[in-house]
């Protein structure tokens, strides 16, 4: 006698072909979406990395500029109560430093912040130095002979940073009132 067995009646421990295909399809969809998310994250990071590096370099340059300004001894120009687009200060060894803007090449609305050190001991080529690039606006307001307010807008379109700070010079500022 032949025995007939119904395959649906007794399923073993395995999967049917349809179940295996559905599982494979779900796994492929999950892996595909994970790949898309990871590639999007990598592209975003690649776009953002140069901007962050530029911001970091600008921040370091601005901090260096403000510290250098803070180490000065006296505000020569602008006079107390006035505002100018440049500033002249005397540093701790009585050298005049002139902070001014120069237009960047090929960028009519971007400037470079430069410092000129009036020091005869320095070679002519080393007297002028670039401090900060991509400056949009700069204004110096002298509060007193020992305090200088700096209004600085730095950055390219869409990635601008505005700085408004009062720098108290080391020597005079410690002995006088700010306003």
mmCIF file of C-alpha atoms in Angstrom, residues 5-97:
data_model
loop_
_atom_site.group_PDB
_atom_site.id
_atom_site.type_symbol
_atom_site.label_atom_id
_atom_site.label_comp_id
_atom_site.label_asym_id
_atom_site.label_seq_id
_atom_site.Cartn_x
_atom_site.Cartn_y
_atom_site.Cartn_z
ATOM 1 C CA UNK A 5 1.410 12.460 2.665
ATOM 2 C CA UNK A 6 0.122 15.976 2.433
ATOM 3 C CA UNK A 7 3.047 18.492 2.429
ATOM 4 C CA UNK A 8 0.880 21.099 4.166
ATOM 5 C CA UNK A 9 -0.074 18.741 6.916
ATOM 6 C CA UNK A 10 3.459 18.095 8.041
ATOM 7 C CA UNK A 11 5.871 21.015 7.741
ATOM 8 C CA UNK A 12 9.355 20.353 8.850
ATOM 9 C CA UNK A 13 11.667 22.808 10.515
ATOM 10 C CA UNK A 14 12.546 24.551 7.228
ATOM 11 C CA UNK A 15 11.028 27.454 5.318
ATOM 12 C CA UNK A 16 9.025 27.296 2.165
ATOM 13 C CA UNK A 17 10.363 28.926 -0.957
ATOM 14 C CA UNK A 18 7.850 31.800 -0.682
ATOM 15 C CA UNK A 19 8.840 32.524 2.923
ATOM 16 C CA UNK A 20 12.517 32.505 2.002
ATOM 17 C CA UNK A 21 11.864 34.916 -0.921
ATOM 18 C CA UNK A 22 9.845 37.309 1.302
ATOM 19 C CA UNK A 23 12.591 37.261 3.954
ATOM 20 C CA UNK A 24 15.260 37.898 1.322
ATOM 21 C CA UNK A 25 13.237 40.787 -0.114
ATOM 22 C CA UNK A 26 12.825 42.386 3.317
ATOM 23 C CA UNK A 27 16.535 41.978 4.056
ATOM 24 C CA UNK A 28 17.444 43.591 0.707
ATOM 25 C CA UNK A 29 15.077 46.512 1.341
ATOM 26 C CA UNK A 30 16.537 47.024 4.819
ATOM 27 C CA UNK A 31 20.131 46.882 3.572
ATOM 28 C CA UNK A 32 19.306 49.213 0.678
ATOM 29 C CA UNK A 33 17.774 51.829 2.963
ATOM 30 C CA UNK A 34 20.726 51.568 5.362
ATOM 31 C CA UNK A 35 23.126 52.030 2.433
ATOM 32 C CA UNK A 36 21.176 55.113 1.271
ATOM 33 C CA UNK A 37 21.233 56.682 4.753
ATOM 34 C CA UNK A 38 24.962 56.007 5.163
ATOM 35 C CA UNK A 39 25.830 57.413 1.725
ATOM 36 C CA UNK A 40 23.718 60.518 2.422
ATOM 37 C CA UNK A 41 25.515 61.020 5.737
ATOM 38 C CA UNK A 42 28.914 60.652 4.061
ATOM 39 C CA UNK A 43 27.992 63.170 1.325
ATOM 40 C CA UNK A 44 26.733 65.638 3.934
ATOM 41 C CA UNK A 45 29.905 65.260 5.968
ATOM 42 C CA UNK A 46 32.043 65.757 2.866
ATOM 43 C CA UNK A 47 30.168 68.999 2.071
ATOM 44 C CA UNK A 48 30.307 70.253 5.646
ATOM 45 C CA UNK A 49 33.958 69.455 6.423
ATOM 46 C CA UNK A 50 35.496 72.296 4.341
ATOM 47 C CA UNK A 51 33.023 74.800 5.799
ATOM 48 C CA UNK A 52 33.852 73.711 9.327
ATOM 49 C CA UNK A 53 37.572 73.887 8.590
ATOM 50 C CA UNK A 54 37.096 77.419 7.239
ATOM 51 C CA UNK A 55 35.121 78.447 10.306
ATOM 52 C CA UNK A 56 37.786 77.014 12.590
ATOM 53 C CA UNK A 57 40.567 78.848 10.745
ATOM 54 C CA UNK A 58 38.589 82.102 10.872
ATOM 55 C CA UNK A 59 37.892 81.664 14.580
ATOM 56 C CA UNK A 60 41.589 81.125 15.300
ATOM 57 C CA UNK A 61 42.529 84.195 13.246
ATOM 58 C CA UNK A 62 39.953 86.390 14.997
ATOM 59 C CA UNK A 63 41.065 85.179 18.440
ATOM 60 C CA UNK A 64 44.670 85.916 17.498
ATOM 61 C CA UNK A 65 43.670 89.399 16.272
ATOM 62 C CA UNK A 66 41.746 90.189 19.465
ATOM 63 C CA UNK A 67 44.574 88.944 21.699
ATOM 64 C CA UNK A 68 47.114 90.964 19.751
ATOM 65 C CA UNK A 69 44.887 94.018 20.093
ATOM 66 C CA UNK A 70 44.455 93.360 23.815
ATOM 67 C CA UNK A 71 48.220 93.312 24.343
ATOM 68 C CA UNK A 72 48.438 96.872 23.041
ATOM 69 C CA UNK A 73 49.175 99.782 25.336
ATOM 70 C CA UNK A 74 47.261 102.734 23.895
ATOM 71 C CA UNK A 75 44.574 103.506 21.312
ATOM 72 C CA UNK A 76 46.002 106.224 19.051
ATOM 73 C CA UNK A 77 43.152 106.304 16.532
ATOM 74 C CA UNK A 78 40.163 106.540 16.622
ATOM 75 C CA UNK A 79 39.937 109.076 19.424
ATOM 76 C CA UNK A 80 37.690 108.294 22.389
ATOM 77 C CA UNK A 81 34.031 108.444 21.378
ATOM 78 C CA UNK A 82 34.577 108.141 17.613
ATOM 79 C CA UNK A 83 34.291 105.265 15.144
ATOM 80 C CA UNK A 84 36.534 104.453 12.178
ATOM 81 C CA UNK A 85 37.040 101.571 9.745
ATOM 82 C CA UNK A 86 40.670 101.304 10.857
ATOM 83 C CA UNK A 87 42.570 101.566 14.111
ATOM 84 C CA UNK A 88 46.060 102.572 15.161
ATOM 85 C CA UNK A 89 47.371 101.333 18.499
ATOM 86 C CA UNK A 90 50.720 101.466 20.239
ATOM 87 C CA UNK A 91 51.996 98.096 21.453
ATOM 88 C CA UNK A 92 54.045 97.320 24.550
ATOM 89 C CA UNK A 93 57.361 98.234 22.882
ATOM 90 C CA UNK A 94 55.929 101.527 21.523
ATOM 91 C CA UNK A 95 55.536 100.240 17.940
ATOM 92 C CA UNK A 96 52.519 101.599 16.095
ATOM 93 C CA UNK A 97 50.165 98.954 14.665
#
